[in-house]
Short mmCIF file of C-alpha atoms in Angstrom, two decimals:
data_model
loop_
_atom_site.label_atom_id
_atom_site.label_comp_id
_atom_site.label_asym_id
_atom_site.label_seq_id
_atom_site.Cartn_x
_atom_site.Cartn_y
_atom_site.Cartn_z
CA MET A 1 40.58 149.83 115.30
CA ARG A 2 41.69 151.54 118.45
CA ALA A 3 44.98 149.65 118.38
CA LEU A 4 45.94 150.92 114.93
CA PRO A 5 46.97 154.41 116.09
CA LEU A 6 49.13 152.84 118.83
CA LEU A 7 50.97 150.58 116.32
CA LEU A 8 51.66 153.52 114.02
CA ALA A 9 53.07 155.55 116.91
CA ALA A 10 55.37 152.72 117.97
CA ALA A 11 56.69 152.28 114.42
CA THR A 12 57.35 155.99 114.13
CA PHE A 13 59.31 156.00 117.43
CA THR A 14 61.40 153.05 116.36
CA LEU A 15 62.44 154.68 113.09
CA ALA A 16 63.36 157.83 114.95
CA MET A 17 65.93 156.08 117.28
CA PRO A 18 69.68 156.90 116.57
CA ALA A 19 71.62 154.30 114.64
CA HIS A 20 74.32 153.90 117.29
CA ALA A 21 71.75 153.08 119.93
CA GLN A 22 70.43 150.30 117.73
CA ASP A 23 73.96 148.91 117.23
CA ALA A 24 74.66 148.88 120.94
CA HIS A 25 71.43 147.08 121.57
CA ALA A 26 72.23 144.53 118.87
CA GLN A 27 75.70 143.79 120.31
CA ASP A 28 74.43 142.64 123.72
CA VAL A 29 70.98 141.16 123.68
CA HIS A 30 71.22 140.45 127.42
CA ALA A 31 72.33 143.94 128.42
CA GLY A 32 70.41 145.09 131.44
CA HIS A 33 69.38 141.60 132.51
CA ASP A 34 70.32 140.74 136.10
CA MET A 35 71.54 137.11 136.11
CA GLY A 36 72.84 137.11 139.66
CA ALA A 37 69.69 135.80 141.23
CA MET A 38 69.18 132.90 138.87
CA ASP A 39 69.70 129.38 140.26
CA HIS A 40 71.34 126.95 137.80
CA SER A 41 72.04 124.16 140.24
CA GLY A 42 69.44 121.89 138.83
CA HIS A 43 70.11 122.51 135.17
CA PRO A 44 72.07 119.89 133.24
CA MET A 45 75.15 121.48 131.54
CA GLN A 46 75.17 119.33 128.46
CA GLY A 47 77.79 120.23 125.87
CA MET A 48 79.75 122.46 128.26
CA GLU A 49 82.08 119.78 129.68
CA GLN A 50 84.84 118.67 127.23
CA SER A 51 85.87 115.16 128.14
CA ASP A 52 89.09 113.44 126.90
CA PRO A 53 88.11 111.33 123.87
CA HIS A 54 91.05 108.92 124.65
CA ALA A 55 90.20 108.44 128.30
CA GLY A 56 90.42 104.77 129.18
CA HIS A 57 92.25 103.84 125.97
CA ALA A 58 95.54 101.87 126.27
CA MET A 59 98.40 103.70 124.49
CA PRO A 60 100.77 101.22 122.81
CA ALA A 61 104.55 101.86 122.98
CA SER A 62 105.80 104.18 120.25
CA ASP A 63 108.55 103.38 117.74
CA GLU A 64 110.83 105.90 119.46
CA ASP A 65 110.66 103.94 122.71
CA ASP A 66 111.58 100.76 120.84
CA ALA A 67 114.53 102.53 119.21
CA ASP A 68 115.90 103.58 122.61
CA THR A 69 115.90 100.01 123.89
CA PRO A 70 119.34 98.36 123.39
CA GLY A 71 119.21 95.24 121.31
CA ASP A 72 121.29 92.10 121.26
CA ALA A 73 121.58 91.64 117.51
CA PRO A 74 125.14 90.82 116.35
CA PRO A 75 127.05 93.59 114.54
CA PRO A 76 127.33 93.44 110.78
CA PRO A 77 130.44 91.69 109.45
CA VAL A 78 133.51 93.80 108.74
CA PRO A 79 133.92 94.24 104.99
CA THR A 80 137.06 92.59 103.69
CA ASP A 81 136.61 93.09 99.99
CA HIS A 82 137.94 95.94 97.87
CA PRO A 83 135.43 98.02 95.87
CA ALA A 84 137.69 98.09 92.81
CA ASP A 85 137.50 94.29 92.59
CA ARG A 86 133.84 94.60 91.58
CA PHE A 87 134.74 96.38 88.36
CA PHE A 88 138.26 95.15 87.53
CA ASP A 89 140.16 91.88 87.60
CA PRO A 90 140.78 91.08 91.32
CA ALA A 91 144.20 89.59 90.54
CA ARG A 92 145.34 92.76 88.80
CA MET A 93 144.00 94.89 91.65
CA ALA A 94 145.89 92.77 94.21
CA ALA A 95 149.12 93.24 92.24
CA ALA A 96 148.48 97.00 92.07
CA ARG A 97 147.98 97.20 95.82
CA ALA A 98 151.22 95.31 96.42
CA ASP A 99 153.09 97.70 94.10
CA LEU A 100 151.62 100.70 95.91
CA ALA A 101 152.67 99.37 99.30
CA ARG A 102 156.20 98.68 98.06
CA GLU A 103 156.72 101.96 96.22
CA GLY A 104 155.00 104.09 98.85
CA ARG A 105 157.05 102.75 101.77
CA PHE A 106 159.78 105.12 102.98
CA PHE A 107 163.37 103.98 102.64
CA GLY A 108 166.29 106.35 102.99
CA ASN A 109 169.67 107.11 104.51
CA ALA A 110 171.47 109.98 106.20
CA LEU A 111 174.82 111.04 107.60
CA ILE A 112 174.45 113.25 110.69
CA VAL A 113 177.42 115.01 112.29
CA ASP A 114 176.13 116.36 115.60
CA ARG A 115 179.53 117.66 116.70
CA LEU A 116 182.79 118.17 114.91
CA GLU A 117 184.74 120.63 117.03
CA TYR A 118 188.02 122.13 118.07
CA ARG A 119 188.50 122.38 121.84
CA ALA A 120 190.77 125.09 123.16
CA VAL A 121 192.25 124.03 126.49
CA ARG A 122 195.05 125.88 128.26
CA GLY A 123 198.26 124.15 127.27
CA ARG A 124 196.52 121.21 125.61
CA ASP A 125 194.22 121.92 122.65
CA GLY A 126 192.15 119.04 121.42
CA TYR A 127 189.20 117.90 119.36
CA GLY A 128 185.97 115.96 119.66
CA TRP A 129 183.26 114.48 117.48
CA GLN A 130 179.91 112.74 117.65
CA GLY A 131 177.80 111.50 114.74
CA GLU A 132 176.00 108.64 113.05
CA ALA A 133 175.00 107.23 109.68
CA TRP A 134 171.84 105.22 109.13
CA ILE A 135 169.98 103.43 106.38
CA GLY A 136 166.50 101.94 106.57
CA ALA A 137 162.78 102.59 106.76
CA ASP A 138 160.41 104.16 109.27
CA LEU A 139 160.36 101.21 111.65
CA ASP A 140 163.79 99.64 111.29
CA LYS A 141 167.21 101.14 110.61
CA LEU A 142 170.82 100.01 110.59
CA VAL A 143 172.92 102.60 112.45
CA ILE A 144 176.68 103.14 112.57
CA ALA A 145 177.55 105.66 115.30
CA SER A 146 180.85 107.04 116.57
CA GLU A 147 182.13 109.52 119.12
CA GLY A 148 185.48 110.33 120.65
CA GLU A 149 187.99 112.93 121.75
CA GLY A 150 191.68 113.55 122.01
CA ALA A 151 194.51 116.08 122.08
CA PHE A 152 196.49 117.22 119.08
CA GLY A 153 199.82 115.46 118.73
CA GLU A 154 198.76 112.55 120.95
CA THR A 155 196.90 109.29 120.59
CA ALA A 156 193.14 109.70 120.86
CA GLU A 157 191.93 109.31 124.43
CA ARG A 158 188.66 107.66 123.49
CA ILE A 159 187.14 106.30 120.28
CA GLU A 160 183.79 104.53 120.35
CA LEU A 161 182.27 102.76 117.35
CA ARG A 162 178.77 101.26 117.51
CA ALA A 163 176.76 99.12 115.08
CA LEU A 164 173.08 99.09 116.04
CA TRP A 165 169.69 97.89 114.95
CA ARG A 166 167.16 100.63 115.73
CA HIS A 167 163.46 99.79 115.92
CA ALA A 168 160.61 102.25 116.46
CA ILE A 169 158.33 101.28 119.35
CA ALA A 170 156.33 104.53 119.49
CA PRO A 171 155.99 107.70 117.43
CA TYR A 172 158.84 109.33 119.39
CA PHE A 173 160.93 106.46 120.76
CA ASN A 174 163.22 103.70 119.46
CA VAL A 175 164.93 100.72 121.00
CA GLU A 176 168.50 99.92 120.01
CA ALA A 177 170.52 96.74 120.20
CA GLY A 178 173.98 95.98 118.87
CA VAL A 179 177.69 96.05 119.65
CA ARG A 180 180.18 98.74 120.63
CA HIS A 181 183.94 98.60 120.38
CA ASP A 182 186.23 101.02 122.19
CA PHE A 183 189.57 101.94 120.64
CA GLN A 184 191.80 103.49 123.29
CA PRO A 185 195.30 103.25 124.72
CA GLY A 186 195.66 100.13 126.78
CA PRO A 187 193.12 97.30 126.89
CA GLN A 188 190.30 97.45 124.38
CA ARG A 189 186.77 96.33 125.01
CA THR A 190 183.83 95.08 122.96
CA TYR A 191 180.37 95.49 124.45
CA ALA A 192 176.91 94.17 123.80
CA THR A 193 174.65 97.18 124.07
CA PHE A 194 170.94 97.67 124.55
CA GLY A 195 169.22 101.01 124.91
CA ILE A 196 166.43 103.41 124.13
CA ASP A 197 166.46 106.86 122.60
CA GLY A 198 163.85 109.36 121.55
CA LEU A 199 162.11 112.64 122.11
CA ALA A 200 160.72 112.99 125.64
CA PRO A 201 157.91 115.37 126.64
CA TYR A 202 158.82 119.06 126.40
CA TRP A 203 161.17 118.22 123.48
CA PHE A 204 164.11 116.74 125.37
CA ASP A 205 166.34 114.42 123.33
CA VAL A 206 167.23 111.53 125.63
CA GLU A 207 169.22 108.31 125.31
CA ALA A 208 170.01 105.52 127.77
CA GLN A 209 172.34 102.55 127.21
CA LEU A 210 173.27 99.42 129.11
CA LEU A 211 176.56 97.75 128.12
CA VAL A 212 178.09 94.38 128.97
CA SER A 213 181.70 93.84 127.89
CA ASP A 214 183.36 90.69 126.63
CA LYS A 215 185.17 90.59 130.00
CA GLY A 216 181.93 90.62 131.97
CA ASP A 217 181.98 94.18 133.32
CA VAL A 218 178.72 96.14 133.10
CA HIS A 219 178.35 99.86 132.39
CA ALA A 220 175.55 102.36 131.77
CA ARG A 221 175.22 105.73 130.10
CA VAL A 222 172.50 108.37 130.15
CA GLU A 223 172.56 111.53 128.07
CA GLY A 224 170.17 114.29 127.12
CA SER A 225 170.00 117.60 125.30
CA TYR A 226 167.53 120.36 124.55
CA ASP A 227 167.29 122.77 121.62
CA LEU A 228 166.33 126.24 122.86
CA ARG A 229 165.38 128.21 119.76
CA LEU A 230 166.24 131.87 120.38
CA THR A 231 165.35 132.88 116.82
CA ASN A 232 164.48 130.95 113.69
CA ARG A 233 168.19 130.41 113.03
CA LEU A 234 169.92 130.91 116.40
CA ILE A 235 169.69 127.84 118.67
CA LEU A 236 171.20 127.22 122.11
CA GLN A 237 171.76 123.54 122.96
CA PRO A 238 172.65 122.53 126.52
CA ALA A 239 173.67 118.87 126.87
CA VAL A 240 174.74 116.48 129.61
CA GLU A 241 176.14 112.92 129.68
CA LEU A 242 176.69 110.65 132.69
CA ASP A 243 178.57 107.33 132.71
CA ALA A 244 178.50 104.69 135.43
CA ALA A 245 180.21 101.35 136.11
CA PHE A 246 178.73 98.55 138.19
CA GLN A 247 182.16 97.32 139.36
CA ASP A 248 185.79 98.39 139.50
CA VAL A 249 187.75 97.92 136.27
CA PRO A 250 191.34 98.84 137.25
CA GLU A 251 192.82 98.10 133.83
CA LEU A 252 190.54 100.80 132.37
CA ARG A 253 191.18 103.13 135.34
CA THR A 254 187.47 103.01 136.12
CA GLY A 255 185.90 102.73 139.56
CA ALA A 256 182.48 101.46 140.55
CA GLY A 257 179.71 104.05 140.59
CA PHE A 258 179.42 107.22 138.56
CA ASP A 259 182.75 107.58 136.78
CA ARG A 260 182.47 110.42 134.24
CA LEU A 261 180.30 113.50 133.72
CA GLU A 262 180.21 115.71 130.65
CA ALA A 263 178.21 118.91 130.27
CA GLY A 264 178.21 121.77 127.84
CA ALA A 265 176.28 124.41 125.98
CA ARG A 266 176.64 125.26 122.31
CA LEU A 267 175.16 128.21 120.46
CA ARG A 268 174.74 127.47 116.76
CA TYR A 269 173.64 129.57 113.82
CA GLN A 270 171.70 127.62 111.22
CA ILE A 271 172.89 128.93 107.85
CA THR A 272 170.85 126.23 106.18
CA ARG A 273 169.11 123.20 107.63
CA GLN A 274 172.15 121.14 106.62
CA LEU A 275 174.87 123.43 107.98
CA ALA A 276 175.14 125.16 111.35
CA PRO A 277 178.44 126.42 112.83
CA TYR A 278 178.54 126.85 116.60
CA ILE A 279 180.54 128.10 119.55
CA GLY A 280 180.25 126.94 123.12
CA VAL A 281 181.83 125.56 126.25
CA HIS A 282 182.59 121.92 127.13
CA TRP A 283 183.23 120.62 130.64
CA GLU A 284 184.34 117.11 131.57
CA ARG A 285 185.06 115.61 134.97
CA ARG A 286 186.06 112.20 136.29
CA LEU A 287 184.19 111.15 139.40
CA GLY A 288 184.85 109.05 142.50
CA GLU A 289 187.35 106.24 142.28
CA THR A 290 187.82 106.92 138.57
CA ALA A 291 189.18 110.39 139.36
CA ARG A 292 191.65 108.92 141.87
CA LEU A 293 192.89 106.27 139.43
CA GLY A 294 193.27 108.92 136.72
CA ALA A 295 195.28 111.17 139.01
CA LEU A 296 197.69 108.31 139.72
CA ALA A 297 198.25 108.09 135.95
CA GLY A 298 198.86 111.84 135.68
CA GLU A 299 195.48 112.74 134.18
CA ARG A 300 193.44 115.78 135.12
CA ALA A 301 190.23 115.19 137.04
CA SER A 302 188.44 118.10 135.35
CA THR A 303 188.86 120.10 132.14
CA VAL A 304 186.99 123.06 130.67
CA SER A 305 187.41 123.99 127.03
CA LEU A 306 186.11 126.47 124.48
CA ALA A 307 184.43 124.54 121.67
CA ILE A 308 184.20 125.82 118.10
CA GLY A 309 182.71 123.53 115.51
CA VAL A 310 180.04 122.70 113.00
CA ARG A 311 176.88 120.61 112.90
CA SER A 312 175.78 119.15 109.58
CA TRP A 313 173.85 116.37 107.92
CA PHE A 314 173.58 114.93 104.43
#
């Protein structure tokens, strides 16, 4: 019975404790315990070590590794059928494709007059022309080209007429093969000609020709031009042409080596894409032995003229 008063006193003291003190005591049941001196070396730590559940297991290669490995299976065959043949008569579809290829292929013609000009020379006004007409498709064309010059009131000094087959070998270049006939005072010549023309890098128009005459003499020509667009309609075109002979041809007053050089610049105004009048300067000079032979015949070695003309195409 003596213990009863002690139990009642303890219960009364417990009820009288502040609520926050009870909460703090509940949060840390080990508060105030000194664990530093305890020796755990002999205690097994079961459940505290997390081992790898896959340790010692062999991991097979994944599908991604197999996909990265190059195979040696042959490629699938290239399809050669036409999808429309599955739904329509194949014979009718073949005829339709042939019609499309025929009707869709380009075929046209054009007449291009690069130069048709009056040349004002002191004491001897003259004229000059250069142009071509062609008919054909994208790859192959038949070309008739002509150029020449002369003085008013006299026989033309030079008339060249060419008939060529032109074949595209690249997006910007063609090869040409055909014949050229020269109409001029004195002996006339017919040449077999082979050459190349096209649009070189940086937009230079270039052409090179090799000619072999019916008399066996061999000649070459290189020419080029460039369209410098000053405005949308105003265009300056410098041009140069160089002729050479591989042997002396006295009857044509031509010496071996470089025999003639032409250069000029023409400023044209493009009224429409089909019509462009121009004004410019034209310079021509005979070179080397050709100049000497021309002087013996009373011809000038060099001439400079004011050129006024028109460029057009149809």
